[in-house]
Amino acid sequence: MRRLPARRPTIRDIARRAGVSESAVSFALNGRPGVSEGTRERVRRVAEQLGWQPSTAARALSGEGSATVGLVLARPARTLGVESFFLQLVSGVQEALALRGLGLLFQVVEDVTAECAVHRRWWAEHRVDGLLVVDPRADDPRPALLAGLGLPTVVIGAMDDPAWEARPDAALSNLWADDAAAMDSVVGRLDALGHRRVAHVAGLGELAHTRRRGAALRRAAERHGLHVTSVTTDYSDAQGAEATRRLLAAPDPPTAVVYDNDVMAVAGLAVAARRGLSVPSDLSIVAWDDSVLCRSTHPPLTALARDTAAFGRRAAEELIALLDGGPARRTRDATPRLVERASTGRPVGRGAADSR
Amino acid sequence: MRRLPARRPTIRDIARRAGVSESAVSFALNGRPGVSEGTRERVRRVAEQLGWQPSTAARALSGEGSATVGLVLARPARTLGVESFFLQLVSGVQEALALRGLGLLFQVVEDVTAECAVHRRWWAEHRVDGLLVVDPRADDPRPALLAGLGLPTVVIGAMDDPAWEARPDAALSNLWADDAAAMDSVVGRLDALGHRRVAHVAGLGELAHTRRRGAALRRAAERHGLHVTSVTTDYSDAQGAEATRRLLAAPDPPTAVVYDNDVMAVAGLAVAARRGLSVPSDLSIVAWDDSVLCRSTHPPLTALARDTAAFGRRAAEELIALLDGGPARRTRDATPRLVERASTGRPVGRGAADSR
DNA sequence: CCAACACACTAAAGCGCATTAGTCGTTGAC
DNA sequence: GTCAACGACTAATGCGCTTTAGTGTGTTGG
C-alpha cells in the first residue's frame, strides 16, 4: 500500500555507471591501492551523484564492524530523567562519535545484571564495535565480561585499582576524574569557613565513586579535625530530602552538607527553607555536579563543576583510539572545581564554629 | 595483541551440531513451517546451549531490516541536559522497544537541517527501520523527507493540520497531546484565582507546540477577558530569567506567568525571589511539564504534569505497529493536567485583581 | 500398483560489501 | 628480444542469514 521502494544505490550501480567492476569501486571508495587516480575520481563522482552511502549491515557482515558503539544506563527508571549529567555526557559522546560516522546505540535498564545481558546480546548480534560503561561499581562484573567478549570498552569514572589491574590484556581503557581531590577542596573550604560538622548525602552505595568520595571525605575530615556523618541514597529528590530531614533532626546537626548530585542538593535546600533555616548562615550546601538547577535556586548553590560534555567527548575519543587498535590506558580527566555561590558561608548561631 | 577471538556461534554451528542443514535451522528458529516439531525442538536446544543470537547485520542484509529505530534530537547543545523531558521520554521509548528486541540509535545535533542529513544517512546505511521524530515545527521538512524515503515514522507532538494532511500515503503516524486544552485549564484556573494579567514565557518559536500554546492562550484570555503578554525564548534558564526580568519591569507587570518548561519556571522563581517578590501572593508561577525540579523548589511549583515515560512508550508502540505493517494514524495522548502546588494563588497587592 | 501429493528437509542463490586471487597489457632490465 | 615485475583491473569468494527451488521418502487414492 505504501513504502514506495526508493531503492538505495549500491556499489553495483556505481560500477555500472562508471563502467568498472564492483571491486574497483570498493577500492576506489576506500582509498585502497589498485585503481588509477583518474578512475578513483570518476568513481567518487558517480557515488556522490547517486547519493551512495555504504550499507553498515553489509560492512559489518564482511568483518568491518558495525560502526556503532553502545551505552547502557543501569539506573532504576525512578532516578532517571532527573540529573542533567547523562544527557550532557551523551551529547559530548556523540559529538566525538559523529566526527567518525559512528552511531550510538543507547539503552536504559534497571540494573547491572540486565546491563550485562544487553552487552552480551549486542555482542552476539554484532551490533556494536565497542562500549562505553558508566557508573563503575564495587565488584563490577562488566569489565571481566567485556574483556572476555573482546569488546573494546572505556569505563567512564574511577575504577577501583584491583578492578583495573585484574583486567587481563584486554582493550579496556578508563577515564576518571579525581573525586578525592575534589572532595579535599570542598572540605578544606568548609573548614576554612569555620564548619565543624559536615554531612555527606551520598549516592548509591554500590557505585565506586560513592565509596571514593566517602573515603576521601573521612580522610579529609580527620586531617582537619572535623566531624562527619554520611547517608547513602538512591540519588532521588525524595531520598535527598528525607536524608536532609534526618540529618537536621539529629541532636547535633551539621552546619554544612555535601550532596552527591544537584537534584538532592536542591531538595535539601527546599527542606531547609521549609524548616525556616537560612542558607548559608544556618546551613551551607554544596552540590556535586553543577547545572542549571544550581544556578536557578535562591540562593544559588555552590557546586563542584566539571565540563560533563567534554568528559563524554574524551571518553568517546578514548574508545575511538581503542577501536583503531591503540593500547588500553588509564586517563585522568580534569578535577571538578568548586564554584562558590551563595549557598556556602560562615556558620552562625545554632552552635556553629564556637567549639573550636 | 589482544582481542581474544571468542567467535560467535552461527547457524552453521547449530546445523552441524544438530545434524541438519542451515536452512532447517533457520526455519526452526523462525517458526517457519517445513520442519518437524521434534527437529525444531532439538535445534532450539542446541541454539540455546551455544548461546546463539542472530546477527543483526546478516539479518539486515537479507532484507529483514536492522531491528533498530532512530531518534535524533535537534537542539542546540546549550539547552540540552537541562530538561528532564527527553531522558524520560527516551526511557519510556526503550521500555517498549526492548520488548521487541529493537535497538535505539540516538543522536544529538544542532539543528533540523543536520537532523535531516542524519536521517538520510541512516536510511542509506540501512541503519534503521523506523524513526521517532520530536519537536515538530512549522514548515517541518522532516515528514516529507521521511515519507519520501519510505521510512516508517512517528511524529511525537502535535503537528499542524496542513502538515499532517499533506503527507502522502506514507507510513507516518502522529502522537499528540492536547496542549490547547491544557492551556485552557491553566487560564481558567488563573482567572478563577483573580488574575487579570498573565504572561507566557514560551519556548522556541519555530516549534509547532509553542505556537499552539500561544494561540490557545490568546483565545482563552480573550474568552476570559484577560490581558496577556508573550515572550519567546530558547528554553534556557538564562533566557527564562531574562524574560522574567523584562516582564516584571514593565509598567503593568503580570501577576501570573506560565513557563514553557520547568527550567525556565525555576529560573523565573529565583528572579522573583531576588526582587523580593513573594510567590504566589505577588506572582503566581506555572510550569509546563512537571519534574523533580518543580517539587524541590520553595515554594514548590504548580505544573502541567503528564506521564512522559508513558508518552514515549506509546510513541514507540505506534512505531512498532507501523513496522508491523499497520496503518498510519493520528492518536491523542492524555491531556496534561494541572497539579496545583504552592506557587499559584490569589494575587494580592501590587494592583492585582482589584481592577475587576 | 502406480500416479499424485504431502511432508521433512537440503541445495543454492542472494543481500552489499571487502578481499584475495587472478588476468592482461606495459615497462624495464639484462 | 625475452622474461620478470608492475600497475590497473576483474572474477570469485565469503560474511550469516533468509528464501526459493528443489529432492527424496512415505502415504494415499483410484
XYZ file of C-alpha atoms in Angstrom, chain A:
356
model
C 0.000 0.000 0.000
C 2.811 2.367 0.749
C 6.538 2.277 1.261
C 7.498 3.423 -2.171
C 10.629 1.451 -2.924
C 13.187 4.260 -3.217
C 15.949 1.706 -3.607
C 19.271 2.645 -2.161
C 22.090 2.721 -4.646
C 24.720 0.015 -4.203
C 28.276 -0.179 -5.378
C 26.950 -2.243 -8.200
C 25.016 0.714 -9.534
C 28.119 2.806 -9.276
C 30.172 0.157 -11.030
C 27.777 0.027 -13.953
C 27.586 3.748 -14.302
C 31.317 4.200 -14.058
C 31.981 1.279 -16.330
C 34.233 -0.604 -13.943
C 33.926 -3.651 -11.721
C 32.466 -3.626 -8.246
C 35.814 -4.363 -6.732
C 37.315 -1.356 -8.436
C 34.587 0.744 -6.880
C 35.275 -0.673 -3.477
C 38.991 0.019 -3.853
C 38.401 3.498 -5.114
C 35.984 4.445 -2.389
C 38.082 3.056 0.421
C 41.361 4.581 -0.617
C 42.892 1.198 -1.343
C 45.617 0.925 -3.959
C 44.779 -0.805 -7.201
C 42.976 1.898 -9.133
C 44.329 4.840 -11.041
C 43.724 8.325 -9.760
C 41.522 9.056 -12.744
C 39.236 6.112 -12.154
C 39.158 6.796 -8.449
C 37.987 10.300 -9.046
C 35.391 9.245 -11.564
C 34.010 6.624 -9.211
C 33.872 9.138 -6.407
C 31.880 11.499 -8.532
C 29.388 8.866 -9.584
C 28.971 7.739 -5.985
C 28.408 11.277 -4.895
C 25.938 11.907 -7.624
C 23.988 8.764 -6.822
C 23.983 9.684 -3.155
C 25.547 6.422 -2.252
C 26.313 5.519 1.335
C 27.825 2.215 2.376
C 25.383 -0.176 3.980
C 26.547 -0.693 7.521
C 24.875 -4.056 7.507
C 26.953 -5.266 4.602
C 30.066 -3.718 6.027
C 29.506 -5.356 9.359
C 28.952 -8.689 7.698
C 32.185 -8.559 5.828
C 34.079 -8.094 9.005
C 34.405 -4.367 9.219
C 32.383 -3.929 12.344
C 29.093 -2.163 12.726
C 30.325 1.393 13.122
C 28.322 1.630 16.280
C 29.190 1.888 19.925
C 26.874 1.100 22.764
C 26.000 2.823 26.001
C 23.638 1.392 28.539
C 22.395 3.140 31.588
C 21.628 0.922 34.531
C 19.548 3.031 36.821
C 16.123 2.441 38.144
C 13.746 4.468 35.993
C 12.739 6.480 39.014
C 16.089 8.170 39.416
C 16.312 8.874 35.747
C 15.379 11.934 33.821
C 16.498 13.926 36.729
C 20.126 14.605 36.566
C 21.442 16.668 33.774
C 24.595 14.602 33.913
C 23.669 11.899 31.462
C 22.204 13.925 28.686
C 25.227 16.149 28.732
C 27.564 13.222 28.811
C 25.773 11.649 25.906
C 25.772 14.866 23.986
C 29.550 15.083 24.354
C 29.978 11.451 23.451
C 28.100 11.966 20.246
C 29.998 14.962 19.206
C 33.136 12.843 19.099
C 31.447 9.820 17.576
C 29.740 11.799 14.849
C 33.097 13.002 13.564
C 33.881 9.402 12.746
C 30.474 8.444 11.496
C 29.919 6.172 14.464
C 26.420 5.641 15.740
C 25.414 5.385 19.362
C 23.165 2.583 20.453
C 21.539 3.565 23.680
C 19.598 1.597 26.221
C 18.227 2.121 29.690
C 17.821 -0.844 32.003
C 17.009 -1.433 35.632
C 20.200 -2.954 36.947
C 23.666 -4.207 36.143
C 22.552 -7.757 35.593
C 20.258 -6.576 32.853
C 23.049 -4.404 31.539
C 25.330 -7.402 31.210
C 22.637 -9.240 29.324
C 22.347 -6.340 26.922
C 26.086 -6.261 26.379
C 26.116 -9.926 25.693
C 23.266 -9.647 23.247
C 24.761 -6.715 21.428
C 27.986 -8.610 21.086
C 26.303 -11.735 19.773
C 24.177 -9.720 17.399
C 27.235 -7.911 16.020
C 25.546 -4.704 16.895
C 28.410 -2.785 18.424
C 32.128 -2.484 17.938
C 32.801 -1.045 21.333
C 31.164 0.045 24.543
C 31.043 2.895 26.964
C 30.427 1.792 30.515
C 29.302 4.219 33.170
C 28.951 4.060 36.924
C 31.698 1.568 37.719
C 30.950 -0.175 40.968
C 32.456 -2.398 43.577
C 32.691 -5.973 42.309
C 31.747 -4.813 38.883
C 31.046 -7.782 36.613
C 31.244 -5.737 33.444
C 34.967 -5.291 32.826
C 35.596 -9.024 33.011
C 32.615 -9.801 30.827
C 33.569 -7.329 28.135
C 37.217 -8.317 28.227
C 36.102 -11.880 27.732
C 33.980 -10.938 24.760
C 36.858 -8.955 23.357
C 34.803 -5.788 23.055
C 36.846 -2.601 23.248
C 35.497 -0.661 26.196
C 36.000 2.594 28.006
C 34.933 2.697 31.612
C 33.791 6.189 32.486
C 34.568 7.043 36.093
C 37.141 5.897 38.580
C 37.534 2.142 38.837
C 38.929 0.528 41.937
C 42.575 -0.307 41.482
C 42.121 -4.047 41.857
C 39.413 -3.993 39.216
C 41.717 -2.163 36.883
C 44.732 -4.301 37.485
C 42.816 -7.542 37.357
C 41.737 -6.898 33.826
C 43.704 -9.101 31.507
C 45.361 -7.656 28.487
C 42.029 -6.519 27.166
C 41.027 -3.464 25.202
C 39.762 -1.737 28.288
C 40.511 1.911 28.961
C 39.463 4.030 31.867
C 38.730 7.725 32.105
C 38.414 9.098 35.580
C 38.157 12.313 37.494
C 39.858 12.781 40.809
C 36.884 12.855 43.121
C 39.111 12.540 46.158
C 40.982 15.723 45.312
C 37.694 17.470 44.656
C 36.339 16.334 47.987
C 39.511 17.614 49.618
C 38.954 21.026 48.158
C 35.409 21.080 49.495
C 36.378 20.018 52.976
C 39.271 22.443 53.048
C 36.974 25.269 52.104
C 34.294 24.327 54.611
C 36.892 24.074 57.345
C 38.245 27.494 56.443
C 34.733 28.888 56.684
C 34.521 27.557 60.216
C 32.362 24.491 59.812
C 32.965 21.708 62.303
C 30.206 19.251 61.485
C 29.840 18.218 57.885
C 27.418 15.725 56.398
C 27.553 13.843 53.143
C 24.377 12.814 51.387
C 25.835 10.185 49.139
C 24.512 8.363 46.108
C 24.118 4.657 45.566
C 26.419 2.740 47.834
C 27.439 0.207 45.204
C 28.983 2.794 42.938
C 32.732 3.047 43.105
C 32.720 6.806 43.103
C 30.342 6.951 46.027
C 32.832 4.979 48.071
C 35.741 7.051 46.918
C 34.026 10.248 47.810
C 33.034 8.902 51.189
C 36.526 7.691 51.948
C 38.063 10.957 50.794
C 35.654 12.863 52.979
C 36.541 10.828 56.047
C 40.262 11.220 55.450
C 39.997 14.934 54.852
C 37.766 15.417 57.861
C 40.217 13.586 60.036
C 43.018 15.767 58.795
C 41.034 18.870 59.550
C 39.596 17.542 62.763
C 36.012 17.744 61.590
C 33.072 15.564 62.472
C 31.352 13.844 59.560
C 28.108 11.973 59.007
C 27.194 10.118 55.885
C 23.916 8.881 54.471
C 23.516 6.916 51.290
C 20.566 7.403 48.967
C 19.387 6.488 45.504
C 20.023 9.985 44.100
C 16.312 10.788 44.042
C 14.926 14.070 45.282
C 12.765 12.143 47.736
C 15.659 10.435 49.421
C 17.728 13.597 49.295
C 15.006 15.431 51.158
C 14.487 12.592 53.578
C 18.204 12.372 54.362
C 18.310 16.098 54.951
C 15.390 15.906 57.363
C 17.083 13.139 59.287
C 20.372 14.985 59.458
C 18.769 18.199 60.633
C 16.713 16.422 63.243
C 19.809 14.964 64.902
C 20.838 16.334 68.276
C 23.948 17.923 66.877
C 23.035 18.743 63.275
C 25.680 19.512 60.660
C 26.265 23.073 59.540
C 27.221 22.017 56.044
C 26.005 19.272 53.748
C 27.628 17.951 50.597
C 25.174 16.301 48.218
C 26.249 13.785 45.626
C 24.112 15.323 42.924
C 22.333 18.523 42.075
C 18.835 17.163 42.448
C 19.321 16.139 46.038
C 21.033 19.419 46.847
C 18.042 21.320 45.575
C 15.707 19.063 47.514
C 17.841 19.627 50.604
C 17.653 23.351 50.098
C 13.876 23.191 49.983
C 13.795 21.181 53.199
C 15.970 23.758 54.916
C 13.748 26.549 53.662
C 10.659 24.811 54.925
C 12.221 24.416 58.343
C 12.947 28.091 58.423
C 16.678 27.593 58.234
C 18.590 30.239 56.412
C 21.134 29.202 53.819
C 24.049 29.659 54.238
C 24.049 31.102 57.757
C 22.295 28.136 59.337
C 23.244 25.560 56.756
C 25.752 25.563 53.946
C 25.027 23.440 50.890
C 27.374 22.054 48.273
C 26.195 20.149 45.213
C 28.281 17.641 43.336
C 27.857 18.453 39.659
C 26.876 21.866 38.630
C 23.871 22.519 36.444
C 21.170 24.968 35.614
C 19.479 23.735 38.694
C 22.190 25.024 40.965
C 22.187 28.388 39.297
C 18.441 28.787 39.401
C 17.673 28.307 43.039
C 17.571 31.015 45.603
C 20.223 31.243 46.876
C 22.177 29.690 44.014
C 24.141 26.654 45.048
C 27.841 26.265 45.453
C 28.792 23.309 43.312
C 31.565 21.071 42.119
C 31.597 21.827 38.457
C 33.066 19.969 35.589
C 32.566 20.025 31.892
C 30.467 16.936 31.520
C 30.082 17.188 27.777
C 33.851 17.412 27.427
C 34.150 14.407 29.701
C 31.897 12.460 27.373
C 33.814 13.668 24.377
C 37.089 12.473 25.829
C 35.596 9.132 26.715
C 34.424 8.679 23.160
C 37.838 9.664 21.878
C 39.451 7.072 24.095
C 37.124 4.481 22.698
C 37.891 5.502 19.149
C 41.587 5.165 19.917
C 40.926 1.674 21.177
C 38.885 0.861 18.089
C 41.791 1.998 15.981
C 43.922 -0.567 17.697
C 45.556 1.741 20.209
C 46.665 0.494 23.603
C 44.384 0.405 26.613
C 45.152 3.145 29.082
C 44.014 4.955 32.124
C 43.460 8.680 31.801
C 42.681 11.268 34.395
C 40.258 13.976 33.436
C 40.161 17.435 34.983
C 39.330 17.533 38.677
C 35.942 19.094 39.402
C 36.438 22.602 40.699
C 34.494 24.256 43.440
C 32.300 27.062 42.183
C 31.299 29.121 45.166
C 27.894 30.654 45.116
C 25.633 31.941 47.822
C 24.791 28.621 49.465
C 28.030 28.392 51.405
C 29.315 30.744 54.027
C 30.347 31.036 57.664
C 28.057 29.214 60.031
C 26.420 31.482 62.588
C 24.215 30.638 65.541
C 22.975 27.153 66.253
C 26.267 26.253 67.953
C 28.427 26.634 64.943
C 32.140 27.261 64.926
C 32.370 28.224 68.574
C 33.511 24.796 69.628
C 36.877 25.320 68.041
